[in-house]
PDB file of C-alpha atoms in Angstrom:
ATOM      1  CA  MET A   1      13.280 -14.876  -8.755  1.00 86.00           C
ATOM      2  CA  ILE A   2      12.753 -16.800  -5.517  1.00 89.00           C
ATOM      3  CA  GLU A   3      10.342 -19.594  -6.359  1.00 87.00           C
ATOM      4  CA  GLY A   4       7.756 -20.455  -3.721  1.00 92.00           C
ATOM      5  CA  LEU A   5       8.447 -17.433  -1.492  1.00 97.00           C
ATOM      6  CA  LYS A   6       5.089 -16.023  -0.400  1.00 98.00           C
ATOM      7  CA  VAL A   7       5.125 -12.246   0.024  1.00 98.00           C
ATOM      8  CA  VAL A   8       2.247  -9.963   1.016  1.00 98.00           C
ATOM      9  CA  ALA A   9       2.609  -6.235   0.339  1.00 98.00           C
ATOM     10  CA  LEU A  10       0.401  -3.762   2.213  1.00 97.00           C
ATOM     11  CA  GLY A  11      -0.446  -0.214   1.206  1.00 94.00           C
ATOM     12  CA  GLY A  12      -2.113   1.782  -1.524  1.00 91.00           C
ATOM     13  CA  GLY A  13      -1.550   4.314  -4.254  1.00 88.00           C
ATOM     14  CA  HIS A  14       1.854   5.166  -5.687  1.00 90.00           C
ATOM     15  CA  GLY A  15       3.804   3.697  -2.767  1.00 91.00           C
ATOM     16  CA  LEU A  16       2.308   0.249  -3.194  1.00 94.00           C
ATOM     17  CA  TYR A  17       2.750   0.560  -6.964  1.00 94.00           C
ATOM     18  CA  ALA A  18       6.502   1.011  -6.426  1.00 93.00           C
ATOM     19  CA  SER A  19       6.674  -1.895  -4.002  1.00 95.00           C
ATOM     20  CA  LEU A  20       4.768  -4.276  -6.284  1.00 97.00           C
ATOM     21  CA  THR A  21       6.756  -3.283  -9.381  1.00 95.00           C
ATOM     22  CA  ALA A  22       9.902  -4.369  -7.526  1.00 96.00           C
ATOM     23  CA  LEU A  23       8.456  -7.430  -5.793  1.00 97.00           C
ATOM     24  CA  ARG A  24       6.986  -9.029  -8.926  1.00 96.00           C
ATOM     25  CA  SER A  25      10.533  -9.622 -10.181  1.00 94.00           C
ATOM     26  CA  VAL A  26      11.567 -11.155  -6.850  1.00 96.00           C
ATOM     27  CA  THR A  27       8.845 -13.741  -6.233  1.00 96.00           C
ATOM     28  CA  SER A  28       6.107 -15.516  -8.155  1.00 91.00           C
ATOM     29  CA  GLU A  29       3.910 -15.788  -5.039  1.00 96.00           C
ATOM     30  CA  LEU A  30       2.891 -12.161  -4.482  1.00 98.00           C
ATOM     31  CA  THR A  31      -0.286 -10.756  -2.953  1.00 98.00           C
ATOM     32  CA  ALA A  32      -1.193  -7.089  -2.556  1.00 98.00           C
ATOM     33  CA  VAL A  33      -3.551  -6.128   0.272  1.00 98.00           C
ATOM     34  CA  VAL A  34      -4.888  -2.688  -0.553  1.00 97.00           C
ATOM     35  CA  THR A  35      -6.545   0.108   1.408  1.00 94.00           C
ATOM     36  CA  VAL A  36     -10.184   0.867   0.501  1.00 95.00           C
ATOM     37  CA  ALA A  37     -10.724   4.326   1.985  1.00 91.00           C
ATOM     38  CA  ASP A  38     -10.264   6.562  -1.071  1.00 89.00           C
ATOM     39  CA  ASP A  39     -13.057   9.120  -1.349  1.00 87.00           C
ATOM     40  CA  GLY A  40     -11.717  11.390  -4.093  1.00 84.00           C
ATOM     41  CA  GLY A  41     -11.601  11.504  -7.871  1.00 87.00           C
ATOM     42  CA  SER A  42     -12.984   8.697 -10.007  1.00 89.00           C
ATOM     43  CA  SER A  43     -12.952   6.241  -7.098  1.00 88.00           C
ATOM     44  CA  GLY A  44     -14.918   8.570  -4.854  1.00 88.00           C
ATOM     45  CA  ARG A  45     -17.517   9.189  -7.547  1.00 91.00           C
ATOM     46  CA  LEU A  46     -18.055   5.478  -8.209  1.00 92.00           C
ATOM     47  CA  ARG A  47     -18.132   4.767  -4.483  1.00 92.00           C
ATOM     48  CA  ARG A  48     -20.822   7.386  -3.838  1.00 93.00           C
ATOM     49  CA  GLU A  49     -22.906   6.564  -6.917  1.00 92.00           C
ATOM     50  CA  LEU A  50     -22.784   2.758  -6.778  1.00 94.00           C
ATOM     51  CA  GLY A  51     -21.927   1.963  -3.159  1.00 93.00           C
ATOM     52  CA  VAL A  52     -18.877  -0.099  -4.179  1.00 95.00           C
ATOM     53  CA  LEU A  53     -15.373  -0.292  -2.802  1.00 96.00           C
ATOM     54  CA  PRO A  54     -13.228   2.536  -4.217  1.00 95.00           C
ATOM     55  CA  PRO A  55     -11.443   0.776  -7.102  1.00 95.00           C
ATOM     56  CA  GLY A  56      -8.559   3.186  -7.785  1.00 93.00           C
ATOM     57  CA  ASP A  57      -5.852   1.802  -5.496  1.00 95.00           C
ATOM     58  CA  LEU A  58      -6.856  -1.743  -6.466  1.00 97.00           C
ATOM     59  CA  ARG A  59      -6.505  -0.764 -10.141  1.00 96.00           C
ATOM     60  CA  MET A  60      -3.053   0.734  -9.564  1.00 95.00           C
ATOM     61  CA  ALA A  61      -1.911  -2.435  -7.817  1.00 96.00           C
ATOM     62  CA  LEU A  62      -3.122  -4.580 -10.714  1.00 97.00           C
ATOM     63  CA  ALA A  63      -1.337  -2.287 -13.187  1.00 96.00           C
ATOM     64  CA  ALA A  64       1.887  -2.615 -11.186  1.00 96.00           C
ATOM     65  CA  LEU A  65       1.685  -6.403 -11.466  1.00 96.00           C
ATOM     66  CA  CYS A  66       1.508  -6.357 -15.277  1.00 95.00           C
ATOM     67  CA  GLY A  67       4.471  -7.898 -17.058  1.00 90.00           C
ATOM     68  CA  ASP A  68       7.092  -6.143 -19.156  1.00 90.00           C
ATOM     69  CA  ASP A  69       5.991  -7.777 -22.422  1.00 92.00           C
ATOM     70  CA  ASP A  70       3.721  -6.091 -24.979  1.00 94.00           C
ATOM     71  CA  TRP A  71       0.587  -7.577 -23.408  1.00 94.00           C
ATOM     72  CA  GLY A  72       1.501  -6.381 -19.926  1.00 92.00           C
ATOM     73  CA  ARG A  73       2.619  -2.910 -20.963  1.00 93.00           C
ATOM     74  CA  THR A  74      -0.454  -2.366 -23.140  1.00 95.00           C
ATOM     75  CA  TRP A  75      -2.969  -3.468 -20.526  1.00 92.00           C
ATOM     76  CA  SER A  76      -1.195  -1.519 -17.802  1.00 93.00           C
ATOM     77  CA  GLU A  77      -1.534   1.634 -19.898  1.00 94.00           C
ATOM     78  CA  VAL A  78      -5.159   0.872 -20.807  1.00 93.00           C
ATOM     79  CA  VAL A  79      -6.407   0.346 -17.249  1.00 93.00           C
ATOM     80  CA  GLN A  80      -4.576   3.490 -16.125  1.00 93.00           C
ATOM     81  CA  HIS A  81      -5.992   5.565 -18.997  1.00 93.00           C
ATOM     82  CA  ARG A  82      -8.322   8.396 -17.931  1.00 91.00           C
ATOM     83  CA  PHE A  83     -11.010   9.850 -20.142  1.00 88.00           C
ATOM     84  CA  ARG A  84     -10.766  13.551 -20.946  1.00 90.00           C
ATOM     85  CA  SER A  85     -14.069  15.164 -21.877  1.00 82.00           C
ATOM     86  CA  GLU A  86     -16.616  17.809 -20.969  1.00 83.00           C
ATOM     87  CA  GLY A  87     -19.085  15.134 -19.818  1.00 80.00           C
ATOM     88  CA  ASP A  88     -19.681  12.672 -17.001  1.00 82.00           C
ATOM     89  CA  LEU A  89     -16.851  10.347 -18.052  1.00 79.00           C
ATOM     90  CA  HIS A  90     -14.205  13.020 -17.460  1.00 83.00           C
ATOM     91  CA  GLY A  91     -11.530  11.816 -15.055  1.00 81.00           C
ATOM     92  CA  HIS A  92     -12.729   8.232 -14.853  1.00 87.00           C
ATOM     93  CA  ALA A  93     -10.013   5.590 -15.271  1.00 93.00           C
ATOM     94  CA  VAL A  94     -10.784   2.722 -17.646  1.00 94.00           C
ATOM     95  CA  GLY A  95      -9.629   0.195 -15.064  1.00 94.00           C
ATOM     96  CA  ASN A  96     -11.988   1.564 -12.426  1.00 95.00           C
ATOM     97  CA  LEU A  97     -14.964   1.059 -14.745  1.00 96.00           C
ATOM     98  CA  LEU A  98     -13.776  -2.409 -15.741  1.00 96.00           C
ATOM     99  CA  ILE A  99     -13.370  -3.508 -12.115  1.00 97.00           C
ATOM    100  CA  VAL A 100     -16.775  -2.181 -11.055  1.00 96.00           C
ATOM    101  CA  ALA A 101     -18.433  -3.783 -14.093  1.00 97.00           C
ATOM    102  CA  LEU A 102     -17.044  -7.181 -13.096  1.00 97.00           C
ATOM    103  CA  TRP A 103     -18.159  -6.650  -9.494  1.00 97.00           C
ATOM    104  CA  GLU A 104     -21.697  -5.983 -10.690  1.00 96.00           C
ATOM    105  CA  ARG A 105     -21.608  -8.888 -13.147  1.00 96.00           C
ATOM    106  CA  LEU A 106     -20.166 -11.437 -10.695  1.00 97.00           C
ATOM    107  CA  GLY A 107     -21.456 -10.132  -7.384  1.00 95.00           C
ATOM    108  CA  ASP A 108     -18.099 -10.986  -5.812  1.00 96.00           C
ATOM    109  CA  THR A 109     -15.354  -8.432  -5.114  1.00 96.00           C
ATOM    110  CA  VAL A 110     -12.451 -10.871  -4.952  1.00 97.00           C
ATOM    111  CA  ALA A 111     -13.602 -12.859  -7.989  1.00 97.00           C
ATOM    112  CA  GLY A 112     -13.885  -9.628  -9.983  1.00 97.00           C
ATOM    113  CA  LEU A 113     -10.330  -8.612  -9.104  1.00 97.00           C
ATOM    114  CA  ASP A 114      -9.070 -12.101  -9.972  1.00 97.00           C
ATOM    115  CA  TRP A 115     -10.765 -11.860 -13.388  1.00 97.00           C
ATOM    116  CA  VAL A 116      -9.097  -8.519 -14.096  1.00 97.00           C
ATOM    117  CA  GLY A 117      -5.792  -9.975 -12.944  1.00 96.00           C
ATOM    118  CA  ARG A 118      -6.111 -12.844 -15.419  1.00 96.00           C
ATOM    119  CA  LEU A 119      -6.989 -10.466 -18.247  1.00 95.00           C
ATOM    120  CA  LEU A 120      -3.935  -8.330 -17.495  1.00 95.00           C
ATOM    121  CA  GLY A 121      -1.632 -11.312 -16.972  1.00 95.00           C
ATOM    122  CA  ALA A 122      -0.880  -9.955 -13.505  1.00 95.00           C
ATOM    123  CA  HIS A 123       2.116 -11.450 -11.711  1.00 95.00           C
ATOM    124  CA  GLY A 124       0.318 -11.788  -8.395  1.00 96.00           C
ATOM    125  CA  ARG A 125      -3.034 -11.278  -6.717  1.00 97.00           C
ATOM    126  CA  VAL A 126      -4.758  -8.085  -5.528  1.00 98.00           C
ATOM    127  CA  LEU A 127      -7.133  -8.088  -2.550  1.00 98.00           C
ATOM    128  CA  PRO A 128      -8.929  -5.345  -0.598  1.00 97.00           C
ATOM    129  CA  MET A 129      -8.045  -5.070   3.104  1.00 97.00           C
ATOM    130  CA  SER A 130     -11.743  -4.872   3.998  1.00 96.00           C
ATOM    131  CA  SER A 131     -14.912  -6.085   2.323  1.00 94.00           C
ATOM    132  CA  VAL A 132     -16.674  -2.729   2.894  1.00 95.00           C
ATOM    133  CA  PRO A 133     -15.746   0.856   1.939  1.00 93.00           C
ATOM    134  CA  LEU A 134     -14.011   2.710   4.771  1.00 94.00           C
ATOM    135  CA  ASP A 135     -13.463   6.269   5.875  1.00 92.00           C
ATOM    136  CA  ILE A 136     -10.333   7.483   7.648  1.00 91.00           C
ATOM    137  CA  ALA A 137     -10.760   9.762  10.640  1.00 91.00           C
ATOM    138  CA  ALA A 138      -7.621  11.637  11.668  1.00 88.00           C
ATOM    139  CA  GLU A 139      -6.812  13.515  14.849  1.00 88.00           C
ATOM    140  CA  VAL A 140      -5.098  16.678  13.619  1.00 86.00           C
ATOM    141  CA  GLU A 141      -3.156  19.182  15.703  1.00 83.00           C
ATOM    142  CA  LEU A 142      -3.052  22.792  14.487  1.00 79.00           C
ATOM    143  CA  ASP A 143      -1.888  25.743  16.560  1.00 78.00           C
ATOM    144  CA  GLY A 144      -2.149  23.723  19.748  1.00 79.00           C
ATOM    145  CA  GLU A 145      -5.709  22.537  19.146  1.00 83.00           C
ATOM    146  CA  VAL A 146      -6.710  19.002  18.157  1.00 85.00           C
ATOM    147  CA  SER A 147      -9.653  18.370  15.857  1.00 84.00           C
ATOM    148  CA  THR A 148     -10.953  15.401  13.866  1.00 87.00           C
ATOM    149  CA  VAL A 149     -10.800  15.366  10.075  1.00 86.00           C
ATOM    150  CA  ARG A 150     -12.730  12.711   8.156  1.00 88.00           C
ATOM    151  CA  GLY A 151     -12.002  11.333   4.703  1.00 83.00           C
ATOM    152  CA  GLN A 152      -8.803  10.249   2.972  1.00 84.00           C
ATOM    153  CA  VAL A 153      -8.586  13.343   0.787  1.00 83.00           C
ATOM    154  CA  ALA A 154      -9.180  15.656   3.740  1.00 82.00           C
ATOM    155  CA  CYS A 155      -6.575  13.812   5.831  1.00 80.00           C
ATOM    156  CA  ALA A 156      -4.010  14.052   3.051  1.00 78.00           C
ATOM    157  CA  LEU A 157      -4.593  17.770   2.531  1.00 79.00           C
ATOM    158  CA  THR A 158      -5.035  18.896   6.131  1.00 78.00           C
ATOM    159  CA  PRO A 159      -2.905  21.932   7.069  1.00 79.00           C
ATOM    160  CA  GLY A 160      -2.285  20.564  10.567  1.00 76.00           C
ATOM    161  CA  ARG A 161      -0.160  17.649  11.770  1.00 81.00           C
ATOM    162  CA  VAL A 162      -1.843  14.252  11.868  1.00 83.00           C
ATOM    163  CA  GLN A 163      -1.458  12.632  15.291  1.00 83.00           C
ATOM    164  CA  ALA A 164      -3.375   9.366  14.857  1.00 85.00           C
ATOM    165  CA  ILE A 165      -5.976   7.733  12.638  1.00 89.00           C
ATOM    166  CA  SER A 166      -8.997   5.502  13.110  1.00 91.00           C
ATOM    167  CA  LEU A 167     -11.468   3.909  10.717  1.00 93.00           C
ATOM    168  CA  VAL A 168     -15.184   4.413  10.171  1.00 92.00           C
ATOM    169  CA  PRO A 169     -16.797   1.990  10.814  1.00 92.00           C
ATOM    170  CA  GLU A 170     -14.541   1.184  13.790  1.00 89.00           C
ATOM    171  CA  ASP A 171     -14.783  -2.607  13.456  1.00 91.00           C
ATOM    172  CA  PRO A 172     -14.859  -3.265   9.703  1.00 95.00           C
ATOM    173  CA  PRO A 173     -14.854  -6.827   8.367  1.00 96.00           C
ATOM    174  CA  ALA A 174     -11.541  -7.890   6.886  1.00 97.00           C
ATOM    175  CA  CYS A 175     -11.366  -9.555   3.489  1.00 97.00           C
ATOM    176  CA  PRO A 176     -11.021 -13.253   4.466  1.00 97.00           C
ATOM    177  CA  GLU A 177      -8.641 -13.978   1.590  1.00 98.00           C
ATOM    178  CA  ALA A 178      -6.395 -11.112   2.719  1.00 98.00           C
ATOM    179  CA  VAL A 179      -6.276 -12.469   6.267  1.00 98.00           C
ATOM    180  CA  GLN A 180      -5.375 -15.937   4.971  1.00 98.00           C
ATOM    181  CA  ALA A 181      -2.681 -14.525   2.689  1.00 98.00           C
ATOM    182  CA  VAL A 182      -1.023 -12.812   5.658  1.00 98.00           C
ATOM    183  CA  LEU A 183      -1.178 -15.989   7.749  1.00 98.00           C
ATOM    184  CA  ASP A 184       0.350 -18.038   4.907  1.00 98.00           C
ATOM    185  CA  ALA A 185       3.079 -15.523   4.026  1.00 98.00           C
ATOM    186  CA  ASP A 186       6.828 -15.851   4.451  1.00 98.00           C
ATOM    187  CA  TRP A 187       7.288 -12.063   4.392  1.00 98.00           C
ATOM    188  CA  VAL A 188       4.919  -9.136   4.928  1.00 98.00           C
ATOM    189  CA  VAL A 189       6.011  -5.760   3.531  1.00 98.00           C
ATOM    190  CA  PHE A 190       4.656  -2.470   4.911  1.00 95.00           C
ATOM    191  CA  GLY A 191       5.147   0.606   2.733  1.00 87.00           C
ATOM    192  CA  PRO A 192       6.375   2.678   1.166  1.00 93.00           C
ATOM    193  CA  GLY A 193       3.358   4.957   0.872  1.00 89.00           C
ATOM    194  CA  SER A 194       1.277   7.611   2.568  1.00 88.00           C
ATOM    195  CA  TRP A 195       1.807   6.662   6.190  1.00 88.00           C
ATOM    196  CA  PHE A 196      -1.529   7.636   7.726  1.00 88.00           C
ATOM    197  CA  THR A 197      -3.808   6.952   4.752  1.00 88.00           C
ATOM    198  CA  SER A 198      -2.198   3.934   3.036  1.00 91.00           C
ATOM    199  CA  VAL A 199       0.020   2.020   5.477  1.00 92.00           C
ATOM    200  CA  LEU A 200      -1.371   2.376   9.002  1.00 93.00           C
ATOM    201  CA  PRO A 201      -5.061   1.707   8.131  1.00 94.00           C
ATOM    202  CA  HIS A 202      -4.292  -2.026   7.771  1.00 96.00           C
ATOM    203  CA  LEU A 203      -3.554  -2.104  11.497  1.00 95.00           C
ATOM    204  CA  LYS A 204      -7.008  -0.717  12.260  1.00 94.00           C
ATOM    205  CA  VAL A 205      -8.963  -3.604  10.689  1.00 96.00           C
ATOM    206  CA  PRO A 206      -9.233  -5.958  13.697  1.00 95.00           C
ATOM    207  CA  GLN A 207      -9.064  -9.359  11.948  1.00 97.00           C
ATOM    208  CA  LEU A 208      -6.298  -8.216   9.619  1.00 97.00           C
ATOM    209  CA  ALA A 209      -4.361  -6.641  12.494  1.00 96.00           C
ATOM    210  CA  GLU A 210      -4.648  -9.878  14.460  1.00 97.00           C
ATOM    211  CA  ALA A 211      -3.257 -11.812  11.494  1.00 97.00           C
ATOM    212  CA  LEU A 212      -0.406  -9.314  11.087  1.00 97.00           C
ATOM    213  CA  HIS A 213       0.507  -9.813  14.750  1.00 97.00           C
ATOM    214  CA  SER A 214       0.158 -13.604  14.839  1.00 97.00           C
ATOM    215  CA  THR A 215       1.581 -14.625  11.456  1.00 98.00           C
ATOM    216  CA  ALA A 216       4.829 -16.561  11.393  1.00 97.00           C
ATOM    217  CA  ALA A 217       5.927 -14.369   8.475  1.00 98.00           C
ATOM    218  CA  ARG A 218       8.803 -11.972   8.891  1.00 98.00           C
ATOM    219  CA  ARG A 219       7.864  -8.305   8.614  1.00 98.00           C
ATOM    220  CA  LEU A 220       9.660  -5.580   6.672  1.00 98.00           C
ATOM    221  CA  VAL A 221       8.993  -1.835   6.688  1.00 97.00           C
ATOM    222  CA  ALA A 222      10.131   0.084   3.602  1.00 95.00           C
ATOM    223  CA  LEU A 223      10.428   3.734   4.562  1.00 94.00           C
ATOM    224  CA  ASN A 224       9.448   6.628   2.335  1.00 91.00           C
ATOM    225  CA  LEU A 225      12.010   8.772   0.538  1.00 89.00           C
ATOM    226  CA  ALA A 226      10.385  12.042   1.609  1.00 83.00           C
ATOM    227  CA  PRO A 227       7.645  13.273   3.945  1.00 79.00           C
ATOM    228  CA  GLN A 228       4.124  13.279   2.504  1.00 77.00           C
ATOM    229  CA  PRO A 229       3.014  16.918   1.967  1.00 72.00           C
ATOM    230  CA  GLY A 230       0.064  17.721   4.206  1.00 68.00           C
ATOM    231  CA  GLU A 231       0.326  14.410   6.053  1.00 73.00           C
ATOM    232  CA  THR A 232       3.815  13.842   7.454  1.00 78.00           C
ATOM    233  CA  ASP A 233       5.454  17.225   6.939  1.00 75.00           C
ATOM    234  CA  GLY A 234       8.586  17.455   9.063  1.00 78.00           C
ATOM    235  CA  PHE A 235       8.647  13.742   9.910  1.00 84.00           C
ATOM    236  CA  SER A 236      12.073  12.135  10.159  1.00 87.00           C
ATOM    237  CA  PRO A 237      12.414   8.474   9.132  1.00 89.00           C
ATOM    238  CA  GLN A 238      12.494   7.473  12.810  1.00 90.00           C
ATOM    239  CA  LYS A 239       9.311   9.472  13.448  1.00 89.00           C
ATOM    240  CA  HIS A 240       7.540   7.238  10.936  1.00 91.00           C
ATOM    241  CA  LEU A 241       8.592   4.220  13.013  1.00 93.00           C
ATOM    242  CA  GLU A 242       7.515   5.897  16.242  1.00 92.00           C
ATOM    243  CA  VAL A 243       4.051   6.505  14.768  1.00 90.00           C
ATOM    244  CA  LEU A 244       3.880   2.873  13.628  1.00 93.00           C
ATOM    245  CA  ARG A 245       4.707   1.776  17.158  1.00 93.00           C
ATOM    246  CA  GLN A 246       2.022   4.066  18.603  1.00 89.00           C
ATOM    247  CA  HIS A 247      -0.618   2.501  16.375  1.00 89.00           C
ATOM    248  CA  ALA A 248       0.541  -1.096  16.958  1.00 91.00           C
ATOM    249  CA  PRO A 249       2.606  -1.261  20.190  1.00 92.00           C
ATOM    250  CA  SER A 250       2.992  -5.045  20.154  1.00 93.00           C
ATOM    251  CA  LEU A 251       3.791  -5.465  16.441  1.00 95.00           C
ATOM    252  CA  GLU A 252       7.342  -6.694  15.914  1.00 95.00           C
ATOM    253  CA  ILE A 253       9.267  -5.731  12.796  1.00 97.00           C
ATOM    254  CA  ASP A 254      12.222  -7.779  11.540  1.00 97.00           C
ATOM    255  CA  VAL A 255      13.739  -5.377   9.001  1.00 97.00           C
ATOM    256  CA  VAL A 256      13.496  -1.638   8.371  1.00 96.00           C
ATOM    257  CA  LEU A 257      14.697  -0.659   4.895  1.00 96.00           C
ATOM    258  CA  ALA A 258      15.731   2.950   4.298  1.00 94.00           C
ATOM    259  CA  ASP A 259      17.513   4.747   1.502  1.00 93.00           C
ATOM    260  CA  THR A 260      21.041   5.851   2.323  1.00 90.00           C
ATOM    261  CA  GLY A 261      20.295   9.379   1.154  1.00 85.00           C
ATOM    262  CA  VAL A 262      17.318   9.750   3.492  1.00 82.00           C
ATOM    263  CA  ALA A 263      18.738   8.339   6.715  1.00 76.00           C
ATOM    264  CA  GLU A 264      20.662  11.382   7.928  1.00 71.00           C
ATOM    265  CA  ASP A 265      21.043   9.918  11.408  1.00 71.00           C
ATOM    266  CA  GLY A 266      21.643   6.210  10.926  1.00 82.00           C
ATOM    267  CA  GLU A 267      22.310   5.619  14.593  1.00 86.00           C
ATOM    268  CA  GLU A 268      18.968   7.096  15.703  1.00 89.00           C
ATOM    269  CA  LEU A 269      17.127   5.249  12.947  1.00 92.00           C
ATOM    270  CA  ALA A 270      18.785   1.963  13.916  1.00 93.00           C
ATOM    271  CA  LYS A 271      17.711   2.596  17.495  1.00 92.00           C
ATOM    272  CA  ALA A 272      14.109   3.221  16.381  1.00 92.00           C
ATOM    273  CA  ALA A 273      14.177  -0.014  14.353  1.00 94.00           C
ATOM    274  CA  ALA A 274      15.530  -1.921  17.367  1.00 95.00           C
ATOM    275  CA  GLU A 275      12.653  -0.633  19.501  1.00 93.00           C
ATOM    276  CA  LEU A 276      10.341  -2.414  17.070  1.00 94.00           C
ATOM    277  CA  GLY A 277      12.436  -5.568  17.398  1.00 95.00           C
ATOM    278  CA  GLY A 278      14.167  -5.215  14.051  1.00 95.00           C
ATOM    279  CA  ARG A 279      17.392  -4.297  12.333  1.00 95.00           C
ATOM    280  CA  LEU A 280      18.108  -1.466   9.939  1.00 96.00           C
ATOM    281  CA  VAL A 281      19.172  -2.044   6.339  1.00 96.00           C
ATOM    282  CA  LEU A 282      20.494   1.018   4.527  1.00 95.00           C
ATOM    283  CA  ALA A 283      20.712   0.809   0.741  1.00 94.00           C
ATOM    284  CA  ALA A 284      20.546   3.028  -2.354  1.00 92.00           C
ATOM    285  CA  VAL A 285      16.970   2.378  -3.499  1.00 93.00           C
ATOM    286  CA  ALA A 286      15.983   5.853  -4.739  1.00 90.00           C
ATOM    287  CA  ASP A 287      15.606   6.780  -8.386  1.00 88.00           C
ATOM    288  CA  GLN A 288      18.845   8.213  -9.717  1.00 82.00           C
ATOM    289  CA  ASP A 289      17.073  11.248 -11.195  1.00 81.00           C
ATOM    290  CA  GLY A 290      16.833  12.731  -7.711  1.00 74.00           C
ATOM    291  CA  SER A 291      13.043  12.496  -7.438  1.00 79.00           C
ATOM    292  CA  PRO A 292      11.515  11.021  -4.243  1.00 82.00           C
ATOM    293  CA  ARG A 293      10.655   7.751  -5.973  1.00 87.00           C
ATOM    294  CA  HIS A 294      11.981   4.247  -5.509  1.00 91.00           C
ATOM    295  CA  ASP A 295      13.905   2.710  -8.377  1.00 91.00           C
ATOM    296  CA  ALA A 296      12.215  -0.617  -9.110  1.00 92.00           C
ATOM    297  CA  GLN A 297      15.382  -2.491 -10.062  1.00 94.00           C
ATOM    298  CA  ARG A 298      17.389  -1.195  -7.110  1.00 95.00           C
ATOM    299  CA  LEU A 299      14.570  -1.957  -4.682  1.00 96.00           C
ATOM    300  CA  ALA A 300      14.060  -5.422  -6.155  1.00 96.00           C
ATOM    301  CA  SER A 301      17.760  -6.234  -5.833  1.00 96.00           C
ATOM    302  CA  VAL A 302      17.895  -5.207  -2.169  1.00 97.00           C
ATOM    303  CA  LEU A 303      14.665  -7.019  -1.283  1.00 97.00           C
ATOM    304  CA  ASP A 304      15.959 -10.153  -3.005  1.00 96.00           C
ATOM    305  CA  GLU A 305      19.110 -10.038  -0.871  1.00 96.00           C
ATOM    306  CA  ILE A 306      17.132  -9.473   2.327  1.00 96.00           C
ATOM    307  CA  PHE A 307      14.741 -12.352   1.570  1.00 96.00           C
ATOM    308  CA  ARG A 308      17.714 -14.628   0.816  1.00 94.00           C
ATOM    309  CA  GLU A 309      19.352 -13.478   4.087  1.00 90.00           C
ATOM    310  CA  LYS A 310      22.344 -12.068   2.202  1.00 88.00           C
ATOM    311  CA  ARG A 311      21.893  -8.580   3.616  1.00 83.00           C
TER     312      ARG A 311
END
């Protein structure tokens, strides 16, 4: 544990869950800044019915920050629990309902998330990247023609190749606390996660993007272990970095972290990292069962060494 080291992790969904699970054992000063563009499942239903931010990715981040004691494990399982029924509650996650209830009770998105965090004993803070619900619009190329697909679910499932993304509305307000967290950070971590729908959207919120460019924090990109089906099919690790550069040409990255089993061409990947201003760190961070998931302990160990400048 590195006391006093302020780390901000950006993303959403399962990728951010993996990052936070590792990071909470590395630092006690951890903040998650989460995408708010989900329009499917329980989150999409609550968003459409109540006009709230989609709570699902925020819930997953809070669950990832729960401790390994009985309290933490129990609450992590409870907030992730989904009802199974023939009625209207089917598919809703307990944590989604809890978060939205606190938002309605308190009238304050950040305060509601902080209350849930205290209840769960979360080892860190969870913030939305924007204070309003967002939609992702993707430019998709299929058979030589480019069209626009709107919605996170549609973008993730599109049969074509995503070229670029934008947000609707185009100039959404950033969460002020998220902006301040980035400005105060020692390290900012991008990824792993769905590249176009979880990682890159942060760079499309103007105030947040400005903070990510101007912060004195060092920036680390944790690359995925496999392409995202329907989103980054056929992408090499260096292609992910090229897309990042296209969306934020002036953003400098200090470290690119990739699993040794994924980086087939280390020289080309190192070159792509250098074009972003950074260096490549190759390490075994994948789960040993062969699945495309990060091993929390391995990832935590490598991140600890990078933050301590030992790697």
